[in-house]
XYZ file of C-alpha atoms in Angstrom:
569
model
C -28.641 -8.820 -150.819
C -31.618 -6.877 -150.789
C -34.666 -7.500 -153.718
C -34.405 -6.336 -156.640
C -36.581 -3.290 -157.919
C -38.168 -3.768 -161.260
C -38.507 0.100 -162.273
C -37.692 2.998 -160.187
C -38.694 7.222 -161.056
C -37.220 10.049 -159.562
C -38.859 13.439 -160.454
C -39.332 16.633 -158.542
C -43.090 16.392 -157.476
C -44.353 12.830 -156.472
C -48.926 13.062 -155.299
C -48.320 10.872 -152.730
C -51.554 11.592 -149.927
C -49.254 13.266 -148.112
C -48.521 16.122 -150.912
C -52.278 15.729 -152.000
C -52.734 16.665 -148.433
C -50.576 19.796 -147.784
C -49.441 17.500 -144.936
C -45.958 16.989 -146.982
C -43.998 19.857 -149.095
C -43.688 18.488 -152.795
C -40.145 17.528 -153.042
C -37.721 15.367 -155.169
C -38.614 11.490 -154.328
C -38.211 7.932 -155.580
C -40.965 5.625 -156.135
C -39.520 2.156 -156.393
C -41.683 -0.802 -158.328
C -41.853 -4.443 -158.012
C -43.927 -7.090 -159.882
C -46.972 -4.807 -160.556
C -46.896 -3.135 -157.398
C -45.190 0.273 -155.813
C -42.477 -1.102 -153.563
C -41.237 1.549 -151.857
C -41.444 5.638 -151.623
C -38.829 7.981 -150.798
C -36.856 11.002 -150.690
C -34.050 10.868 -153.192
C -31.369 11.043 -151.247
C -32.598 8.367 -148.587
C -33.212 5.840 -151.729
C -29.720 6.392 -153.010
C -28.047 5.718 -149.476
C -29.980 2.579 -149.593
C -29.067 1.292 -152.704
C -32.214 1.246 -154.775
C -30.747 3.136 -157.681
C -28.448 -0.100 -157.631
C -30.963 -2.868 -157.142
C -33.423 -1.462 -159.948
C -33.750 -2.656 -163.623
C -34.347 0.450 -164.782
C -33.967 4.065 -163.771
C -36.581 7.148 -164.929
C -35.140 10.807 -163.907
C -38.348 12.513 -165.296
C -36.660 15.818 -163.970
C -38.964 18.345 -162.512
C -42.187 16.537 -163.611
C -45.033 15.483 -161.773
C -45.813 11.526 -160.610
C -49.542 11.370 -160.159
C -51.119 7.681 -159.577
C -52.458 6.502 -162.964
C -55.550 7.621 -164.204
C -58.462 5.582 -164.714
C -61.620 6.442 -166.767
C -64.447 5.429 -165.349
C -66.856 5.019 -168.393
C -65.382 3.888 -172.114
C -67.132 2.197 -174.626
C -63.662 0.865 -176.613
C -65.835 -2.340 -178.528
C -68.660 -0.288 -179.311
C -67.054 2.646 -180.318
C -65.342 1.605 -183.067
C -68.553 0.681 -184.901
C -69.964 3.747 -183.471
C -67.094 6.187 -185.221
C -67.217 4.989 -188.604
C -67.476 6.811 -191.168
C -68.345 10.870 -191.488
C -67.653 12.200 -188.417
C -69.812 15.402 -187.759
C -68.717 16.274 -184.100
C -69.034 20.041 -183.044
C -71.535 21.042 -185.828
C -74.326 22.516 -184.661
C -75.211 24.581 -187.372
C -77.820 22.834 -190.201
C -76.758 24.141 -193.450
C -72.941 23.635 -192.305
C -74.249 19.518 -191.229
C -76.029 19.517 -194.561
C -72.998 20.721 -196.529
C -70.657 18.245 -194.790
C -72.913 15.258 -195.570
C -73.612 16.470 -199.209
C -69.837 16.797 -199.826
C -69.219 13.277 -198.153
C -71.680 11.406 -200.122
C -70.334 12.991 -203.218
C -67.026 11.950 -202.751
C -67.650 8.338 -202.119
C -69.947 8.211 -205.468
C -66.888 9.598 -207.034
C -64.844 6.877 -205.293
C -67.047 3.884 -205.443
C -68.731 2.161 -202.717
C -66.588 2.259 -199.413
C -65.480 -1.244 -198.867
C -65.814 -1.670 -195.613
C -69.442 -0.205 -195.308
C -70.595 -1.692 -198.752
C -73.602 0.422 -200.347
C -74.027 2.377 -196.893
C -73.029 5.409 -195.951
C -71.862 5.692 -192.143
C -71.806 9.056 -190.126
C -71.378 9.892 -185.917
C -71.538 12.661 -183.899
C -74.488 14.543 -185.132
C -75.673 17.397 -182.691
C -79.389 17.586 -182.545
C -79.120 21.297 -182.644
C -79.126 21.047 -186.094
C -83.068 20.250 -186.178
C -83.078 23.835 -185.395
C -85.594 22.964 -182.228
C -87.930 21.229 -184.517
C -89.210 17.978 -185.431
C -85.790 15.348 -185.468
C -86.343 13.420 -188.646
C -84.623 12.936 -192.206
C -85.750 15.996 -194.050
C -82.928 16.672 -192.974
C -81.566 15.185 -195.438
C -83.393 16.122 -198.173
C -81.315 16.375 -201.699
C -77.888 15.510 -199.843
C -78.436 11.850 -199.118
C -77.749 10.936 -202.581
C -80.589 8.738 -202.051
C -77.950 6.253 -200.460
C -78.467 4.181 -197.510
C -77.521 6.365 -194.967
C -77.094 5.859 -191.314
C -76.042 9.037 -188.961
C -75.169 7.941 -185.029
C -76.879 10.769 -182.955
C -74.172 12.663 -180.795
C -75.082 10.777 -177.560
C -75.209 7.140 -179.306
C -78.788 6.681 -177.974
C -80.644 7.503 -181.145
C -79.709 7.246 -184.882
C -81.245 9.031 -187.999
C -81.861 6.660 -191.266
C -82.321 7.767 -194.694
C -85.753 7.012 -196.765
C -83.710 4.564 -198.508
C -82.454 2.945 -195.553
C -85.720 2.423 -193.944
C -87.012 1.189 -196.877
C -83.947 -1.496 -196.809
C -84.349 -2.733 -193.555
C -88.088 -2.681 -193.835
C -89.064 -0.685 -191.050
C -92.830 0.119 -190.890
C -93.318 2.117 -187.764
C -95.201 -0.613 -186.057
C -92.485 -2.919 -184.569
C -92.656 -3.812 -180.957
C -89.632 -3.621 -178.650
C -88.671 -5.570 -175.064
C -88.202 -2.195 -173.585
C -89.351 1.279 -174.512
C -87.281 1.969 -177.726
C -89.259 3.503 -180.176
C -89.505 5.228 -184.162
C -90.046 8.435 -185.034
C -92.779 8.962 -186.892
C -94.111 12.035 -189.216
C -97.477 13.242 -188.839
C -99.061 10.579 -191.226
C -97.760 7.867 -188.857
C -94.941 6.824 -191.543
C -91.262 5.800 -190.314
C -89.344 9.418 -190.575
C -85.917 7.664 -189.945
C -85.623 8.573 -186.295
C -84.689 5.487 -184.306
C -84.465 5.715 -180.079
C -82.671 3.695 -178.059
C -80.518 0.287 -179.134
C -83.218 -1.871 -180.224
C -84.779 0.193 -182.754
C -81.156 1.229 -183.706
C -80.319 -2.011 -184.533
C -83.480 -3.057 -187.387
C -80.970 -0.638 -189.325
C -77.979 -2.284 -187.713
C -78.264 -5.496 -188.475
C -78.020 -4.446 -192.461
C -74.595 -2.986 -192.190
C -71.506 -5.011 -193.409
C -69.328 -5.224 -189.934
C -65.404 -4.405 -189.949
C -63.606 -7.743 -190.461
C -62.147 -9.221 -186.821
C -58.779 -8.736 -187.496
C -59.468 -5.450 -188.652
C -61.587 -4.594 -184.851
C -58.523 -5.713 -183.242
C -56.055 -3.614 -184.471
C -58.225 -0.693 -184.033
C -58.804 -1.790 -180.727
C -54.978 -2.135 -180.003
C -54.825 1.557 -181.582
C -57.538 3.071 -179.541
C -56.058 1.913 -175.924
C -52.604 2.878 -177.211
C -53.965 6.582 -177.685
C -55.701 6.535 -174.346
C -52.504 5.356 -172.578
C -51.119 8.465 -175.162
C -52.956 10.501 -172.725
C -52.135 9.192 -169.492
C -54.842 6.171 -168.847
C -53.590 3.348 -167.029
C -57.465 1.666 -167.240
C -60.809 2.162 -168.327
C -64.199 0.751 -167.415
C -65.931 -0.839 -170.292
C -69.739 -0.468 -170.095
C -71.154 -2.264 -172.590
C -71.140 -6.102 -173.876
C -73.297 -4.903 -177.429
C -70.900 -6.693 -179.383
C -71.124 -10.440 -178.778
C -67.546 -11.378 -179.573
C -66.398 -8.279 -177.556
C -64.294 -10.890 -175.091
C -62.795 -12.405 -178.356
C -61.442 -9.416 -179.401
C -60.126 -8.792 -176.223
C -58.173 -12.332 -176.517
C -57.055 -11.792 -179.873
C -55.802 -8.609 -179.029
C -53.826 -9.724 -176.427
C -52.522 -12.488 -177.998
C -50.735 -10.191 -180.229
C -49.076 -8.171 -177.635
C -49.758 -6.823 -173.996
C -52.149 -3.884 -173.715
C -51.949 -0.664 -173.622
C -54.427 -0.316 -170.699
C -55.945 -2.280 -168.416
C -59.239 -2.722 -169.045
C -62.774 -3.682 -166.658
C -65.624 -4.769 -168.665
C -68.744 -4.447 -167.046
C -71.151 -6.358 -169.323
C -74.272 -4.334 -169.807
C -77.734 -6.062 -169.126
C -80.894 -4.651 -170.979
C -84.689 -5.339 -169.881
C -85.994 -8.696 -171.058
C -83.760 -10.690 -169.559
C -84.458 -14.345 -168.528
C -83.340 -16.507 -165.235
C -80.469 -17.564 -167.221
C -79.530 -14.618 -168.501
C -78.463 -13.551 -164.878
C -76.331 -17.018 -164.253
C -74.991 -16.392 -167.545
C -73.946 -12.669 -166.448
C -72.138 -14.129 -162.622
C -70.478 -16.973 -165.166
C -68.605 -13.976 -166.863
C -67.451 -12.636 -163.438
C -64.392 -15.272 -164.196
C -63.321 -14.315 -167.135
C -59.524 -12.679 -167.748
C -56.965 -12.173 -169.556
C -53.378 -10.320 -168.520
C -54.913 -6.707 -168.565
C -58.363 -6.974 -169.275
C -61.465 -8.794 -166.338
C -64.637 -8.912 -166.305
C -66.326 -7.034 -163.013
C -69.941 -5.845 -162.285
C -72.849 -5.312 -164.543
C -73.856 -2.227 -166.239
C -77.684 -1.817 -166.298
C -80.048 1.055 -167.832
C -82.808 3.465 -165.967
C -83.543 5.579 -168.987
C -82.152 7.055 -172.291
C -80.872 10.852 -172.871
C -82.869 13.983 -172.141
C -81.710 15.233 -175.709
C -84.086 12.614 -177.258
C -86.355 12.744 -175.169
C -85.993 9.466 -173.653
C -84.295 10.337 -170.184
C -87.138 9.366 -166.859
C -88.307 12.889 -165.672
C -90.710 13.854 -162.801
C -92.506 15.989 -165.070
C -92.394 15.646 -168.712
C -89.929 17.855 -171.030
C -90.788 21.318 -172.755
C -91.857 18.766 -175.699
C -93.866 16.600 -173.556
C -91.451 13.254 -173.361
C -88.706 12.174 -171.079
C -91.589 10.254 -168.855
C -91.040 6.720 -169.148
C -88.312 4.066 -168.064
C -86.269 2.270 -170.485
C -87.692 -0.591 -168.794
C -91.584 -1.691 -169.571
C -91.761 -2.647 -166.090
C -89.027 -1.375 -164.037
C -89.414 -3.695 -161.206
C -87.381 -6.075 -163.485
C -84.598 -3.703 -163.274
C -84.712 -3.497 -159.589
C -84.747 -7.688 -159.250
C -81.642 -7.197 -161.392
C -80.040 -5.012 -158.973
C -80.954 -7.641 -155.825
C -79.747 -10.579 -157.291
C -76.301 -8.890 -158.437
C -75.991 -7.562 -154.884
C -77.014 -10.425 -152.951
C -74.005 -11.878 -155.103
C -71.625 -9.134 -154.479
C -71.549 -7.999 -157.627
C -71.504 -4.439 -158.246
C -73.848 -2.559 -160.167
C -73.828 0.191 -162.451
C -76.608 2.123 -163.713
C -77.199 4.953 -166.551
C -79.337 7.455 -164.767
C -79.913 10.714 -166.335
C -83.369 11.941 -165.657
C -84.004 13.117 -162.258
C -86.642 10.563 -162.045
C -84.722 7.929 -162.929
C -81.652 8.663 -160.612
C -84.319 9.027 -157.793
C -85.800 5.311 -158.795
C -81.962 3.899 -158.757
C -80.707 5.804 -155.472
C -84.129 4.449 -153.869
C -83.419 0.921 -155.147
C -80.231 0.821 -154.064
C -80.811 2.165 -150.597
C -83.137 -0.789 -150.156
C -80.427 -3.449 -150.346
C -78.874 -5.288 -147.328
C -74.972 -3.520 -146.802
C -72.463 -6.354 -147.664
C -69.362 -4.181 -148.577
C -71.038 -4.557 -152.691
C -70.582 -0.608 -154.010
C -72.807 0.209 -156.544
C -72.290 3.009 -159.008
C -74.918 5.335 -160.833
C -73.868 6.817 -163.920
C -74.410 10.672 -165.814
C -76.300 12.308 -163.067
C -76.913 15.335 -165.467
C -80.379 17.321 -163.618
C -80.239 16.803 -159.714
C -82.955 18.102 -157.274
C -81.750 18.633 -153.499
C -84.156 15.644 -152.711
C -82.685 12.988 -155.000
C -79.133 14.395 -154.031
C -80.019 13.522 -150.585
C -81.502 9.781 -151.556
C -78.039 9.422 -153.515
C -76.344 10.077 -149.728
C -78.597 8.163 -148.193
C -77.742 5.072 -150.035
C -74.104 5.280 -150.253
C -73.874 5.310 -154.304
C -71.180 6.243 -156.192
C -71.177 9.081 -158.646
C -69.852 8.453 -162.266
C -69.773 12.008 -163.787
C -68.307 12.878 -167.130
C -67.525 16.760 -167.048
C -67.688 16.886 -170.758
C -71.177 16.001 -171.330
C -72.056 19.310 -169.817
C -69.308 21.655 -171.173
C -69.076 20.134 -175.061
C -73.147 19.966 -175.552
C -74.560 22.847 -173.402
C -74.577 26.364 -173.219
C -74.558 29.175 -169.896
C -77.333 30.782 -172.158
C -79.382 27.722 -172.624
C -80.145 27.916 -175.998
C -78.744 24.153 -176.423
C -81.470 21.479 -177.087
C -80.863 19.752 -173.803
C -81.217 22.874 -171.913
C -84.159 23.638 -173.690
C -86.122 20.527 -173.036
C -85.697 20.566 -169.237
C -86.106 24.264 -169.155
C -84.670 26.566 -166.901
C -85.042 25.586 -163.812
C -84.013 21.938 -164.332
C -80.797 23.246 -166.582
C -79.450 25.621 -163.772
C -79.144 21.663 -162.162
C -76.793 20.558 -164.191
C -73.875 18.110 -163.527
C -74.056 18.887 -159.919
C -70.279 17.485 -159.198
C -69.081 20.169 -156.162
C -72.605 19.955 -154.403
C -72.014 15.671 -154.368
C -68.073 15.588 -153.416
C -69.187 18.395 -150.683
C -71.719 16.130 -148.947
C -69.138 13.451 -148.943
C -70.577 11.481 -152.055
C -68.138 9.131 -154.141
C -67.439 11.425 -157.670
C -65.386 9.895 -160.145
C -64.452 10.744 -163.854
C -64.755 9.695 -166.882
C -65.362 10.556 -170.773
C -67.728 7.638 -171.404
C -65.830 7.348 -175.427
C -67.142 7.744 -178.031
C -69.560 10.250 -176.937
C -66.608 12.792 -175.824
C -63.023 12.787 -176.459
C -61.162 10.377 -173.972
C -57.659 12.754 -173.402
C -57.993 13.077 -169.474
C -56.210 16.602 -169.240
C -59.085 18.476 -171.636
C -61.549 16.449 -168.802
C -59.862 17.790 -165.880
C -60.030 21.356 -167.395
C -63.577 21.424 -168.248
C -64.688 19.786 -164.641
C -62.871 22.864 -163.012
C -63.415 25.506 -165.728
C -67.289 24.728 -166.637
C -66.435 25.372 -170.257
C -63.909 23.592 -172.570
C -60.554 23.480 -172.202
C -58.529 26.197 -174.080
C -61.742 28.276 -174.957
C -61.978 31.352 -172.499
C -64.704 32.779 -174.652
C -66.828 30.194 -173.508
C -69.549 31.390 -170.989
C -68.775 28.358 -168.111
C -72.110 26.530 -167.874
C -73.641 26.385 -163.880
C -69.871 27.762 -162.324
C -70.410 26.787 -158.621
C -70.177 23.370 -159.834
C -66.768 23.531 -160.752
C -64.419 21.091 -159.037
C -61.266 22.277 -157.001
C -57.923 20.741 -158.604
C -57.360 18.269 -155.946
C -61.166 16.851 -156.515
C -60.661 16.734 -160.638
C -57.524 14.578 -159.722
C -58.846 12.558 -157.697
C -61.843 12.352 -159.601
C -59.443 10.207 -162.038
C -57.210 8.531 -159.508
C -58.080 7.436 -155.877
C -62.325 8.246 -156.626
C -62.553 6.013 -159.018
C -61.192 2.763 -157.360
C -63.600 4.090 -154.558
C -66.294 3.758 -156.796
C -65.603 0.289 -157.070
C -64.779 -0.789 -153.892
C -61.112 -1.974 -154.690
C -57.888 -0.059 -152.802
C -55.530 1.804 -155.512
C -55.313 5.218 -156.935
C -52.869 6.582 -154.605
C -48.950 6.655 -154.503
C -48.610 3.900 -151.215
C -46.474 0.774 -150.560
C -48.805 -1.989 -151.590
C -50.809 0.109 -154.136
C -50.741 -1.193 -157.623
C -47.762 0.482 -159.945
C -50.277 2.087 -162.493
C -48.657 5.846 -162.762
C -48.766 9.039 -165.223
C -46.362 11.250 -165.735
C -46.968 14.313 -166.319
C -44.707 17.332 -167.749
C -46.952 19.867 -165.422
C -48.561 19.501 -161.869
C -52.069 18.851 -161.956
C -52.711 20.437 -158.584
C -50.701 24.149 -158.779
C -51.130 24.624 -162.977
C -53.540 26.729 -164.671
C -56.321 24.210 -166.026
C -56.023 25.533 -169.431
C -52.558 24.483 -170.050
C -52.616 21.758 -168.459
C -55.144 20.275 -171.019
C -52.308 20.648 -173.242
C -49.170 19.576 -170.583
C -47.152 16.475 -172.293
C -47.655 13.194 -170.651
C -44.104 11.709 -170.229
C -45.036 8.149 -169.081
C -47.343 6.061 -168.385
C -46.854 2.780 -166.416
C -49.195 0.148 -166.204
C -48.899 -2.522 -163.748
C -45.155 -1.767 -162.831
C -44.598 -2.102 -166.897
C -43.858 1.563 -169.131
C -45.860 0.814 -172.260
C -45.642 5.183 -172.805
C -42.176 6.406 -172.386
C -41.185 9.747 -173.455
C -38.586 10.533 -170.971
C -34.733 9.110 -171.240
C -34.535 5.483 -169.313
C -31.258 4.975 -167.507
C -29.257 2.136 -166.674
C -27.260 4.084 -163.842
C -28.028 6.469 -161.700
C -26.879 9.888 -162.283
C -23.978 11.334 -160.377
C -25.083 12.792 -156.521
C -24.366 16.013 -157.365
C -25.936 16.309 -160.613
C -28.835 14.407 -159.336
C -29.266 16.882 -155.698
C -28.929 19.569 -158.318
C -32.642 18.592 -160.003
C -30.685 17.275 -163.086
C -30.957 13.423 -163.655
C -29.998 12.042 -167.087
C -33.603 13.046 -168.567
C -32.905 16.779 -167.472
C -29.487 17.208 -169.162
């Protein structure tokens, strides 16, 4: 007797290549799974006559949905977000009175309450748009009579600055001379005090470092919660790009321990200047750690910071006069990084978001010895035709999150990142066509917590230019836009591209991570397909989202060559 099938799904349209291609007509077809991997692909009718329908464990008619391979974002921050989203969340306002209001009211209501619990005396905030400084000075007269005179800590929008209260500087005993191992840095007002502006991670954390954690048990569950919305969505996987939380693979193990998954999940341990000889060894040591849906793989490294703080690495310095300088005091340190990974095979990954700094990265990386090792550079949000072409030249990989451009900018440039680079460097913004065209790598992602994760909203924006579901929206830099096929792939077969592993596609052999999807990605309006339902998602050959009927039996022929399996009835 023939093997056994672990999962098989019939539904109307299957993206196989061939459909993807135009080289096959979308058609009703079975995808057959066994132990983690697609098993077999076929019309309907051909997999009945052989008896998979039979052989399977379980049957999914999804109807006339769509089987797409699974998607896959290529830049989360799961660990790290979930101290990052605490507390007040002030997404979307741009406006200062409204952001004033919002933290006034919040403050009041936990002095009404008591302290919050979890926090202790602080109070926690995210999201905060620096449009609210109004294109002034960034600094905490902003919050002038609605801080309570609490110890208040607001995450920055882009999680690469942070704004403290009077009182909280005072607590953590900031004075606005502290020296850093890389090229963080304090605000400061014009008499040289502290004015509760702190750039980049290691002037973040003097604050940090005074704020009662969540409890472990606690970080777990919300960890479990988090990948269970994300698989909510349609993600299969995510790649982790971080390692700021120390007991990060812990919680990884404990949260396994207590059940499978959601997602898979590829942790690429981020490395920040100052590192020492055994700080590398220490980094290829985690290469071998695993669990059942969670590995560690590459490194995640640093250029520069965010043009909105002025902390990206530009050829010529922002409207303000920063955005000059490399994270990295001496950025040859960054580039031995890069040569011992490689020269390891370990793939790389690097935040580049000033056009200087992708230019420094792409030229690094086109130095190295080919050895099949694909490295990856990250953001990619102003893009000269000259750095473009030193991208090409090296072979990198594109990491792009559409979001970034059509959440925090504007057509008009009146937006604060627009307005630092000016112009000229804004009309070069997340230059996604102009890569895939000249044959670049160009993969997806929402890089969480800094954007929503839900892939559909993602795949709008990349081909609309403007957010999904808002038509009013002027689309930011149009000719940009991706075609439907590119935004899918962009989540699917791009990504594992981008890291130089086979999947992504709907292929005997190919892994069994698949979404689907109540619309077609390719053929429906972007728009409502940011709002299709997801019907399953499968992970590894395993449904951990099910929202269609699951069948012990298949069907009968005629009801089943009619379009109507036991999901459709």
């Amino acid at each position: 007797m023939s093997e056994r099938f672990d999962l098989v799904i019939v539904a109307e349209t299957v993206l196989t290549p061939d459909v993807i291609d135009g080289a096959a007509q979308a058609g009703r077809l079975a995808v057959a799974v066994r132990d983690g991997l697609i098993a077999g692909v076929a019309p309907e009718r051909e997999a009945r006559d052989a008896g998979w329908f039979d052989l399977a464990g379980r049957v999914v008619d999804a109807g006339d949905a769509t089987v797409a391979a699974g998607f896959v974002d290529a830049h989360i921050h799961p660990v790290m977000g979930l101290r990052l989203t605490r507390g007040l969340d002030l997404s979307g306002i741009t406006d200062r009175v409204a952001v004033r209001s919002a933290i006034d009211d919040y403050v009041a209501s936990l002095d009404g309450a008591g302290s919050d619990a979890a926090s202790g005396d602080w109070v926690l905030a995210w999201g905060l748009d620096p449009a609210v400084f109004d294109g002034g000075a960034f600094g905490n007269d902003l919050l002038d009579g609605v801080d309570g005179g609490r110890l208040l800590f607001i995450t920055l929008f882009d999680g690469h600055s942070a704004l403290a209260s009077t009182a909280a500087v005072a607590a953590a005993g900031i004075r606005g001379d502290e020296v850093f191992p890389d090229a963080s840095s304090l605000g400061l007002d014009e008499a040289g005090r502290p004015n509760g502006m702190l750039y980049e991670f290691a002037a973040q954390q003097l604050v940090l470092a005074r704020i009662p954690d969540l409890t472990f048990d606690d970080r777990v569950e919300q960890l479990r919660r988090l990948l269970r919305g994300m698989a909510e969505t349609g993600i299969v996987a995510g790649q982790m790009l971080d390692l700021m939380d120390p007991d990060s693979f812990d919680l990884f193990a404990e949260a396994e321990r207590r059940g499978d998954l959601p997602i898979s999940v590829r942790i690429s341990p981020s490395l920040f200047p100052g590192f020492t000889d055994a700080d590398l060894e220490r980094y290829v040591g985690f290469q071998s750690l695993a669990g059942r849906r969670w590995h560690v793989r590459g490194v995640k490294l640093m250029i520069d910071g965010t043009i909105d703080n002025g902390t990206a690495w530009l050829f010529e310095p922002d409207t303000r006069g920063e955005s000059t300088e490399s994270i990295w005091l001496d950025p040859s340190e960054y580039q031995r990084a890069v040569r011992f990974f490689h020269e390891r095979s370990i793939p790389t990954t690097t935040h580049a978001i000033g056009d200087k700094g992708i230019s420094f990265v792409a030229t690094t990386l086109g130095t190295l010895t080919p050895n099949g090792t694909q490295h990856r550079i990250e953001h990619i949000e102003t893009l000269p035709d000259d750095v473009l072409d030193q991208i090409m030249a090296a072979g990198a990989a594109a990491s792009m999150q559409p979001t970034h451009c059509t959440h925090y900018t504007r057509a008009d440039h009146t937006d604060n990142w627009s307005q630092r680079l000016g112009d000229a460097r804004a009309a070069l913004a997340w230059r996604t066509r102009d890569l895939r065209e000249r044959g670049a790598i160009v993969t997806l992602g929402s890089d969480w917590p800094i954007a929503p994760y839900d892939p559909r909203g993602i795949l709008a924006a990349a081909q609309l230019r403007r957010p999904a579901g808002r038509p009013e929206i002027e689309p930011v830099v149009p000719d940009q836009a991706l075609t439907a096929r590119a935004s899918l792939e962009g989540y699917t077969s791009e990504y594992w591209r981008s890291v130089g592993e086979a999947g992504g596609i709907i292929a005997v052999g190919m892994p069994a991570d698949l979404t689907v999807f109540a619309d077609d990605p390719l053929h429906t309006d972007p728009d409502a397909f940011a709002e299709t339902a997801v019907l399953l998602t499968v992970v590894g050959g395993e449904v951990v989202v099910d929202a269609v009927a699951l069948v012990d039996a298949v069907a009968p022929a005629d009801a089943v060559d009619a379009g109507v399996g036991a999901a459709g009835q």
